[in-house]
Short mmCIF file of C-alpha atoms in Angstrom, two decimals:
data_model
loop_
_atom_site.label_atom_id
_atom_site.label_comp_id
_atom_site.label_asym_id
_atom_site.label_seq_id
_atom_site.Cartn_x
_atom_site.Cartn_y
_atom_site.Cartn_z
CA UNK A 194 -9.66 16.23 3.39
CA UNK A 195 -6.14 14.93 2.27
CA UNK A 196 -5.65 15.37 -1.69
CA UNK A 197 -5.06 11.64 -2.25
CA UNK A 198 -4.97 11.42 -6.33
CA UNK A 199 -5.86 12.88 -9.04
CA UNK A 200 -9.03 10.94 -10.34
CA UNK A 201 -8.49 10.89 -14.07
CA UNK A 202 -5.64 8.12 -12.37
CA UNK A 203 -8.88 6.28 -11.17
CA UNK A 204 -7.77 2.99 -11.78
CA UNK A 205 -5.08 3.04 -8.93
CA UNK A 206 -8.37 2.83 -6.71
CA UNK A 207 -8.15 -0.77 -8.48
CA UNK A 208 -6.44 -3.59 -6.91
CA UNK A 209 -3.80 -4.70 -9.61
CA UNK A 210 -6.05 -8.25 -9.93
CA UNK A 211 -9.15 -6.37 -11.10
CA UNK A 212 -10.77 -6.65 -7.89
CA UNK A 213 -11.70 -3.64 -5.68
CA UNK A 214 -10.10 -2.61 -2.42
CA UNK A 215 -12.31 -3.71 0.42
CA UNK A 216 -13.28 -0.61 2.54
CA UNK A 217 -12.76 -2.45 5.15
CA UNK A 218 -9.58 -5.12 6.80
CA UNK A 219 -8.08 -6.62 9.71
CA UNK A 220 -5.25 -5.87 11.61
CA UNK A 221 -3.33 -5.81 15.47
CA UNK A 222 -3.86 -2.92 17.88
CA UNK A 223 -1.83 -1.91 20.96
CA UNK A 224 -5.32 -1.21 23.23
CA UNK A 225 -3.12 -1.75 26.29
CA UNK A 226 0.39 -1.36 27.65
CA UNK A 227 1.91 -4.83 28.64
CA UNK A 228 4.96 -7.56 28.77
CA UNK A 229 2.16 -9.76 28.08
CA UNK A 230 1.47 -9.54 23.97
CA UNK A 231 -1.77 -11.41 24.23
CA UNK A 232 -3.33 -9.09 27.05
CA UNK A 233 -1.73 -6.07 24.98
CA UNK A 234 -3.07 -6.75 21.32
CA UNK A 235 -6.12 -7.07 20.01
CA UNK A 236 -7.11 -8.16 16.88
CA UNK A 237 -9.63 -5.54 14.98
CA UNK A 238 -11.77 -7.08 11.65
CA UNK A 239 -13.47 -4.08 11.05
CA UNK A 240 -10.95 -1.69 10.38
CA UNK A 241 -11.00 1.08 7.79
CA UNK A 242 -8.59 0.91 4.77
CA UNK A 243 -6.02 3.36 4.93
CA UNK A 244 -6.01 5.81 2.12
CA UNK A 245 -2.77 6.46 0.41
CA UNK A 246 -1.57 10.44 0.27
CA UNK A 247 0.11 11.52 -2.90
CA UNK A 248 3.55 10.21 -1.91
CA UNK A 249 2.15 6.87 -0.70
CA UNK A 250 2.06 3.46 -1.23
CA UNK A 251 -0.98 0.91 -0.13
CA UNK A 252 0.58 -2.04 0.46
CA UNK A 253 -1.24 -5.00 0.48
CA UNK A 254 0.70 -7.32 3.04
CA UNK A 255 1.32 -10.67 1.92
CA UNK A 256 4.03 -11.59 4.54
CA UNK A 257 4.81 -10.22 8.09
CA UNK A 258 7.79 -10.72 9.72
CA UNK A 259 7.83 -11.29 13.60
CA UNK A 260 10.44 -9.25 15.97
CA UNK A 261 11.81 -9.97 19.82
CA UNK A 262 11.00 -6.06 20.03
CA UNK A 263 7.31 -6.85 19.16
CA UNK A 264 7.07 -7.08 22.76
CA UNK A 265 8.82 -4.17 23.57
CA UNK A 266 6.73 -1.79 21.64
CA UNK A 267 3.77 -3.60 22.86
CA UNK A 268 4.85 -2.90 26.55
CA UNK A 269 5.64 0.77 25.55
CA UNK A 270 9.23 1.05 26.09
CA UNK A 271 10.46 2.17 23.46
CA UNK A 272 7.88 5.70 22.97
CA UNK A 273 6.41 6.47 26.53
CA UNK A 274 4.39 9.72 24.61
CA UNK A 275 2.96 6.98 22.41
CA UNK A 276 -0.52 6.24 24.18
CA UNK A 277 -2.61 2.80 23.18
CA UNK A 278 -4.24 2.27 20.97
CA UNK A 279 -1.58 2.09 18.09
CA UNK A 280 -0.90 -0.03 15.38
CA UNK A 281 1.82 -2.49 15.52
CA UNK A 282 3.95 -4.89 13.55
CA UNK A 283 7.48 -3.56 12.36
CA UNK A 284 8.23 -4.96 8.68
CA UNK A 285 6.00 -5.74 5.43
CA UNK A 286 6.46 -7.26 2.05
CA UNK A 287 3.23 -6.87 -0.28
CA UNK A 288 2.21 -6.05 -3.38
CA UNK A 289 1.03 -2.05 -4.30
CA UNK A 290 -2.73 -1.75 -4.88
CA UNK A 291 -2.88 1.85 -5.13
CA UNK A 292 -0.73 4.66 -4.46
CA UNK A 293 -1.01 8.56 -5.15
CA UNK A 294 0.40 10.64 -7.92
CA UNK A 295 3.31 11.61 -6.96
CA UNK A 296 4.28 7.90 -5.97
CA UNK A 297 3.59 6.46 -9.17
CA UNK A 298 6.59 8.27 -10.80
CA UNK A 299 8.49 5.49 -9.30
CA UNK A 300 5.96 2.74 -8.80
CA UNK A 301 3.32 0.77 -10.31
CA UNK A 302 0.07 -0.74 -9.33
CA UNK A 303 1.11 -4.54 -9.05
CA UNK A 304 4.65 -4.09 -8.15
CA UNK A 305 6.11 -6.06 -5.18
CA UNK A 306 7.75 -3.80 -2.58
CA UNK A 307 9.20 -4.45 0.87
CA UNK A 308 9.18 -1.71 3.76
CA UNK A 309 10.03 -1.14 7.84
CA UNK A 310 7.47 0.71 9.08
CA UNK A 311 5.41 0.50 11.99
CA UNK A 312 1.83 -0.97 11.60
CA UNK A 313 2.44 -3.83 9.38
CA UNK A 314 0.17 -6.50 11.76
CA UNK A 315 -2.67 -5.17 9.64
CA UNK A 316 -3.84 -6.76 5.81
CA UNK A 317 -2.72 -3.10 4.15
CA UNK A 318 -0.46 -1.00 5.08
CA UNK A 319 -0.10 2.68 3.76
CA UNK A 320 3.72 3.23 3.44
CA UNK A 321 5.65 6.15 2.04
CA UNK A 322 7.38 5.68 -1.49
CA UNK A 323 10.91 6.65 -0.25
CA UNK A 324 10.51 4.16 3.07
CA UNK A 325 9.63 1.21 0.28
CA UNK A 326 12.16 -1.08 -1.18
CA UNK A 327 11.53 -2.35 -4.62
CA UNK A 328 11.67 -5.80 -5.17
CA UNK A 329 11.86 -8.82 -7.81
CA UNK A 330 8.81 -10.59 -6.80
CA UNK A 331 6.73 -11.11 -3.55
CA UNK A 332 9.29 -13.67 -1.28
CA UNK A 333 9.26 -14.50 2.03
CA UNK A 334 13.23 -14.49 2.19
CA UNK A 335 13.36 -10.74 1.59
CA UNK A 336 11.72 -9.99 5.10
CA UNK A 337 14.53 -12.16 6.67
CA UNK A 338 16.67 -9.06 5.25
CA UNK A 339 14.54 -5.91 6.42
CA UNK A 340 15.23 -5.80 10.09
CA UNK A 341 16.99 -9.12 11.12
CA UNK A 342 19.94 -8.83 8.08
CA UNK A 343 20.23 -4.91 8.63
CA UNK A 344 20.94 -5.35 11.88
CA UNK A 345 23.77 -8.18 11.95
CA UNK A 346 24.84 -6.25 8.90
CA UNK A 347 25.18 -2.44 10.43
CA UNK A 348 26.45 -3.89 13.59
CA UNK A 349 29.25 -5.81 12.96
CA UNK A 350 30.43 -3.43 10.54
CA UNK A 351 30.48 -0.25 12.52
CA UNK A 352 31.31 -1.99 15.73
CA UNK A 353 32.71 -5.55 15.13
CA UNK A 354 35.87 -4.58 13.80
CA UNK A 355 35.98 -8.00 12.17
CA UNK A 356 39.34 -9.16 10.05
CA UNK A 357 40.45 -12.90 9.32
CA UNK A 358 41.01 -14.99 12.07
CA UNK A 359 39.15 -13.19 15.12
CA UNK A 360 36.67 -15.35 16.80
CA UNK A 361 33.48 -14.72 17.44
CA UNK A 362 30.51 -16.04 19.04
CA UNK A 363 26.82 -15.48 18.22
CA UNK A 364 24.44 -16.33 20.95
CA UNK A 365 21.19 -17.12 19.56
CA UNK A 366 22.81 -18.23 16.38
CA UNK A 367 19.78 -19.82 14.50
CA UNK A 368 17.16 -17.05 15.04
CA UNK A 369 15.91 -14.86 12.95
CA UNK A 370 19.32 -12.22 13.35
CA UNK A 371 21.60 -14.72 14.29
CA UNK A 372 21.76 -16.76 11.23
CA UNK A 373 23.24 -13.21 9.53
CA UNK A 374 25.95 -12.45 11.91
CA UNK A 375 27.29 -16.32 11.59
CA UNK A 376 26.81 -15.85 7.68
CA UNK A 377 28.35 -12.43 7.90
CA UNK A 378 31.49 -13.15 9.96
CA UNK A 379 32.30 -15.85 7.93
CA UNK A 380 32.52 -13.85 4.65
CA UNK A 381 34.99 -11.77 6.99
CA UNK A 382 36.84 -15.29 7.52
CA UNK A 383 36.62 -15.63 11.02
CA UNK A 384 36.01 -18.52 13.49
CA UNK A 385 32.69 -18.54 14.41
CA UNK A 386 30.97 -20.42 17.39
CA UNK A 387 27.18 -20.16 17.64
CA UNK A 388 25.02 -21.23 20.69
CA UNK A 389 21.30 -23.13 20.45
CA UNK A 390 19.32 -24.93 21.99
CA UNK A 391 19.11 -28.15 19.94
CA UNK A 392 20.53 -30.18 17.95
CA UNK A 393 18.76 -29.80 14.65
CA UNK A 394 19.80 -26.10 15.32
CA UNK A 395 23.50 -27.26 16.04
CA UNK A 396 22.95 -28.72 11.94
CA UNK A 397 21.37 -25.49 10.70
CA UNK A 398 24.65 -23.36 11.82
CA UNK A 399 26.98 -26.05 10.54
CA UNK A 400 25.10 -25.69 7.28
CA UNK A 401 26.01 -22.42 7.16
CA UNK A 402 29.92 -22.35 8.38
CA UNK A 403 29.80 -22.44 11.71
CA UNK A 404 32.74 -23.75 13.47
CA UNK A 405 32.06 -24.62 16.55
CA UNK A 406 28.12 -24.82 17.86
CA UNK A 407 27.30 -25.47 21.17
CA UNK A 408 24.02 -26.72 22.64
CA UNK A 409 23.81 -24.95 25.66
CA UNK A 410 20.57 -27.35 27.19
CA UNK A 411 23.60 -30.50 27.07
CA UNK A 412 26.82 -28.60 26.96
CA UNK A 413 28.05 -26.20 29.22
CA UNK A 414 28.84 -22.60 27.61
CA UNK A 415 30.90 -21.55 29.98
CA UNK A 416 33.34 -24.51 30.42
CA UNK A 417 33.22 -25.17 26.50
CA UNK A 418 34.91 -21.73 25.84
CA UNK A 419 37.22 -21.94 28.73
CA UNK A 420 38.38 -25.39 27.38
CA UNK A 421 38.22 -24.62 23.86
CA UNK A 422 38.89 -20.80 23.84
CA UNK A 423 40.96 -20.29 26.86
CA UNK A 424 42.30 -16.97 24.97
CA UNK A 425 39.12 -15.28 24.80
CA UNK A 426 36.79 -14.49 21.86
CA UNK A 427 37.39 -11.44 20.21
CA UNK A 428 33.55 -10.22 18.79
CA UNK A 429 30.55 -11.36 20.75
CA UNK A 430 26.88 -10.66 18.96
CA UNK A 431 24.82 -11.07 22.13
CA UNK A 432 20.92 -10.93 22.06
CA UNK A 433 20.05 -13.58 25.22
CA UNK A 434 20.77 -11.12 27.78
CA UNK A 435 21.06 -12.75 31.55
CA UNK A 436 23.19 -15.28 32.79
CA UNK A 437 24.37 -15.68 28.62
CA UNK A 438 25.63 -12.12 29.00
CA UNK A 439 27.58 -12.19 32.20
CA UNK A 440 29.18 -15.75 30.28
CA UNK A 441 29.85 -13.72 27.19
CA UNK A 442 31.30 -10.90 29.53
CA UNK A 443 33.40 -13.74 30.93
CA UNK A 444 34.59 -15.07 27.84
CA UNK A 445 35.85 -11.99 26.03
CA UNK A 446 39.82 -11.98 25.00
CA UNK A 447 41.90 -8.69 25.70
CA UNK A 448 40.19 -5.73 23.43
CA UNK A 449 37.48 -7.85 23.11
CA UNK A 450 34.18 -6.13 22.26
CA UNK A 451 30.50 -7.22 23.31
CA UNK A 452 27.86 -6.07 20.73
CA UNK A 453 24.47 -5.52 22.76
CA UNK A 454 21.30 -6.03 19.87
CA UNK A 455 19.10 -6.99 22.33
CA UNK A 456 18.40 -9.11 26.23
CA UNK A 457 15.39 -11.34 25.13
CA UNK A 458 14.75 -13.35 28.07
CA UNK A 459 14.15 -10.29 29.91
CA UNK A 460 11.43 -8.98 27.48
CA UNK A 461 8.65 -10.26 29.30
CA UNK A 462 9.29 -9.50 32.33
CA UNK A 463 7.45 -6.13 33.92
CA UNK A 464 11.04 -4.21 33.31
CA UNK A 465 12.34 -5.70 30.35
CA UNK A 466 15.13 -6.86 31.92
CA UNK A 467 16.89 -9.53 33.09
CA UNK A 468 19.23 -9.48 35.91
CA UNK A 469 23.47 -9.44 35.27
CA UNK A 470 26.12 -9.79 37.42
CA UNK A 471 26.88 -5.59 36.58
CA UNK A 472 29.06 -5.05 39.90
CA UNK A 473 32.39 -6.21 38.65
CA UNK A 474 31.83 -5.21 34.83
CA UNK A 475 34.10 -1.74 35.69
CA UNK A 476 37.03 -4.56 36.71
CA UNK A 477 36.45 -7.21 34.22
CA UNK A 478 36.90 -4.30 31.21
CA UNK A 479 39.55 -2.61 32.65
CA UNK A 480 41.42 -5.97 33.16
CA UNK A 481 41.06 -6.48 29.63
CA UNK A 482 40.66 -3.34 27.64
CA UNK A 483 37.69 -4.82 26.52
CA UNK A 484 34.29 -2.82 25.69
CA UNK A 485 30.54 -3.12 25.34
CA UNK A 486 28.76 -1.64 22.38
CA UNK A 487 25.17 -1.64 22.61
CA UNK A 488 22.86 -1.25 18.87
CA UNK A 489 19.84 -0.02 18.29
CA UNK A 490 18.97 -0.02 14.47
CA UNK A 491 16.97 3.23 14.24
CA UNK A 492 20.05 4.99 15.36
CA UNK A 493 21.99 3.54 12.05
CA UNK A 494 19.65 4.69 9.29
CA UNK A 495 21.79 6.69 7.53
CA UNK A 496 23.98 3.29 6.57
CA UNK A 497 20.50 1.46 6.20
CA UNK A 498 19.73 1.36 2.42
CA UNK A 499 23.77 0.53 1.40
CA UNK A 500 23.46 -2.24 4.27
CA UNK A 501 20.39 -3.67 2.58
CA UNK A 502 21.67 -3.06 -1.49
CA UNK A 503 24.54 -5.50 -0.31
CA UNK A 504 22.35 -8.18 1.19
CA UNK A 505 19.71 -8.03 -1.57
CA UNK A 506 22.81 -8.58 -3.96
CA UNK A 507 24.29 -11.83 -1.98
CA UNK A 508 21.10 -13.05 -1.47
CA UNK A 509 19.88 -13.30 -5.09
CA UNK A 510 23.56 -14.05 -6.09
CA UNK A 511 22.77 -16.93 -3.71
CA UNK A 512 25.75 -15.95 -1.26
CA UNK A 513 23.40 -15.70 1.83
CA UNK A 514 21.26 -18.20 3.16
CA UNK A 515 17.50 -16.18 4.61
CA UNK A 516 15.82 -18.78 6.63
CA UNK A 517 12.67 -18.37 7.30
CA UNK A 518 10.25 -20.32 9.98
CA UNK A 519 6.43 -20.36 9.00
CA UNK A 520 5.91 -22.77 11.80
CA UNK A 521 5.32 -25.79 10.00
CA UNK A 522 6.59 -27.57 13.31
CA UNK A 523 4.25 -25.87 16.08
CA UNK A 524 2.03 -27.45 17.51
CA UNK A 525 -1.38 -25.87 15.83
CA UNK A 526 0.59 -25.83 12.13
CA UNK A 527 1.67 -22.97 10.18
CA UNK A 528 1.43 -19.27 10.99
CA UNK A 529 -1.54 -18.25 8.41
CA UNK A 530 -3.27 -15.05 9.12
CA UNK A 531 -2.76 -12.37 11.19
CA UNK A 532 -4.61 -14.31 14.09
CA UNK A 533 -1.40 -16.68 14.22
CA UNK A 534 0.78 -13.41 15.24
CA UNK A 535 0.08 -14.47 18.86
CA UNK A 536 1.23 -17.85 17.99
CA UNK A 537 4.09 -16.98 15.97
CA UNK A 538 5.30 -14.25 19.36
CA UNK A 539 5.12 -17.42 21.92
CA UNK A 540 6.69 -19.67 19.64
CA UNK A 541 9.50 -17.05 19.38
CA UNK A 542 9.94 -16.41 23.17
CA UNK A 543 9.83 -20.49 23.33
CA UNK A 544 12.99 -21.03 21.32
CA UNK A 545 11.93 -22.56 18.86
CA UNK A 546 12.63 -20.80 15.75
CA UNK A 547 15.12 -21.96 12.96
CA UNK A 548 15.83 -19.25 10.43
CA UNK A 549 13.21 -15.62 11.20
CA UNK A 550 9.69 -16.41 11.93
CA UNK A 551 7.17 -14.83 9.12
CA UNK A 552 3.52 -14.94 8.80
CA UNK A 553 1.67 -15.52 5.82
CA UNK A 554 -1.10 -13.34 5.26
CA UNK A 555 -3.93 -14.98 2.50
CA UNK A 556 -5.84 -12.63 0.28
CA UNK A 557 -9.13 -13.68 -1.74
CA UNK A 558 -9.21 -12.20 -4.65
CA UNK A 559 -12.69 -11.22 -5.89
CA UNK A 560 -12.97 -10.44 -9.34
CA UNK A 561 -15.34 -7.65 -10.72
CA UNK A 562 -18.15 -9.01 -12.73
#
């Protein structure tokens, strides 16, 4: 057996409220590969707790945020050793119940931490002390920042190449990352454009600086940024994939650069793709000098925790706007529980979002007579 703590530290077997940890929780499995996430996960009530080691955490989840890339791990494409059934969910923020000796040199029972780590669909999750992020209290907005800021953040730093007066366009502005790489290139004071699908979406991007937003179910992408930008757009931060990438291809200026973070409309599909127009891309870069960067966050971890230090700062300095969509407006009501996952995933690949979709997971607490 794993040495998990020394017992004269009993009382981090405690939850922080004075109410013991149940032996026993819920949370999402992988049992089988597929595009589909409903025919994929399966949600187990009868799990065991995790026990913490003596350089872990237990975390117990009190919001989860929901990814695109759900899917993808869920299909298996991004691990093909990794054999169902595994846990699943990619980003936590909680409150520590318990953790092991070692740990509690730099935390304490009751403290509110935030972590990426997979296996977060689940009501605790054990996470290693150096993978958590301290925070200032238990907030939904701090998710928004995890995986969705980072990546906006990393990106268009390392690749963007962003000074005053470039334009760029965001596809997907008002989801979960978008709403960071509008925020972010403005800071860098450039012209931003951001494509939705609505108009209340069209209002959230204005709110924060968006130039020009274009609806793209009554206006038409391509001949707005022929019209408006017949020079090109220097930065794109694509995540549609499709016929918005081969557009985005099309729109780019000379030395303009495409940022890849993702092809969502291809995600449930059996490859994970969507089709492009790839045949001329040799001839449309050359005739430009232009590039295409593609960015996988994992591969950026080294710039990770500086990335996040600077959004936790603007944030609480109240220089970034974090969004976040519980679902108020679908149709069943707010995402509550880790049964509305499923609901917060469709909701997601329906275009609905404003901001990142998070679930809220409720905890009784029972106290100890």
């Amino acid at each position: 057996p794993r040495p998990i703590l020394d017992m004269s530290y009993s009382r981090h077997f405690l939850d922080f409220q004075g109410s013991s940890i149940p032996s026993s929780m819920k949370k999402l499995v992988v049992t089988k590969l597929s595009q589909n996430f409903r025919e994929a996960v399966t949600l187990q009530q009868d799990s065991p707790v995790p026990l913490p080691g003596d350089g872990d955490l237990l975390v117990r989840n009190r919001f989860v945020g929901i990814n695109a890339s759900d899917i993808n791990y869920s299909a298996g494409r991004y691990d093909s050793s990794v054999k169902p059934p595994f846990d699943i969910g990619f980003e936590g923020v909680g409150d520590v119940v318990a953790l092991g000796l070692s740990a509690s040199a730099h935390y304490t029972v009751g403290q509110a931490v935030a972590y990426v780590k997979a296996g977060s669909f689940a009501e605790y999750t054990v996470v290693p002390a150096k993978q958590a992020v301290p925070l200032p209290s238990v907030k939904p907005e701090f998710l928004t920042l995890m995986v969705s800021g980072a990546t906006a953040y990393i990106s268009l730093k390392e690749l963007g190449e962003l000074s005053e007066g470039k334009k760029v366009l965001v596809t997907a502005a008002a989801g979960g990352t978008g709403q960071f790489a509008v925020q972010l290139a403005k800071k860098a004071k450039c012209h931003v454009i951001g494509t939705c699908s609505s108009d209340e979406k069209g209002g959230f991007l204005k709110s924060i600086g968006c130039d020009r937003t274009i609806n793209y179910k009554t206006e038409n992408v391509e001949s707005v940024l022929r019209k408006d930008y017949p020079e090109g757009v220097d930065v794109v931060y694509e995540s549609v994939g499709g016929k918005m990438f081969d557009l985005a291809l099309n729109s780019l200026a000379t030395k303009g650069r495409l940022i890849i973070i993702g092809f969502i409309t291809g995600y449930q599909s059996p490859t994970g793709l969507s089709p492009i127009k790839a045949e001329l891309l040799p001839a449309k870069l050359l005739k430009k000098s232009a590039s295409i960067r593609g960015f996988f966050l994992n591969h950026y971890l080294s710039e990770y925790q500086m990335a996040l230090k600077h959004l936790l700062e603007m944030y609480e300095k109240g220089d970034l706007v974090c969004e976040v969509d519980f679902g108020d407006m679908s149709p069943e009501g707010k995402f509550i529980g880790l049964e509305s996952v499923f609901r917060a995933v469709d909701y997601m690949y329906m275009g609905k979002n404003i901001g990142k979709i998070v679930v809220e997971l409720p905890h009784s607490v029972n106290s100890k007579l």
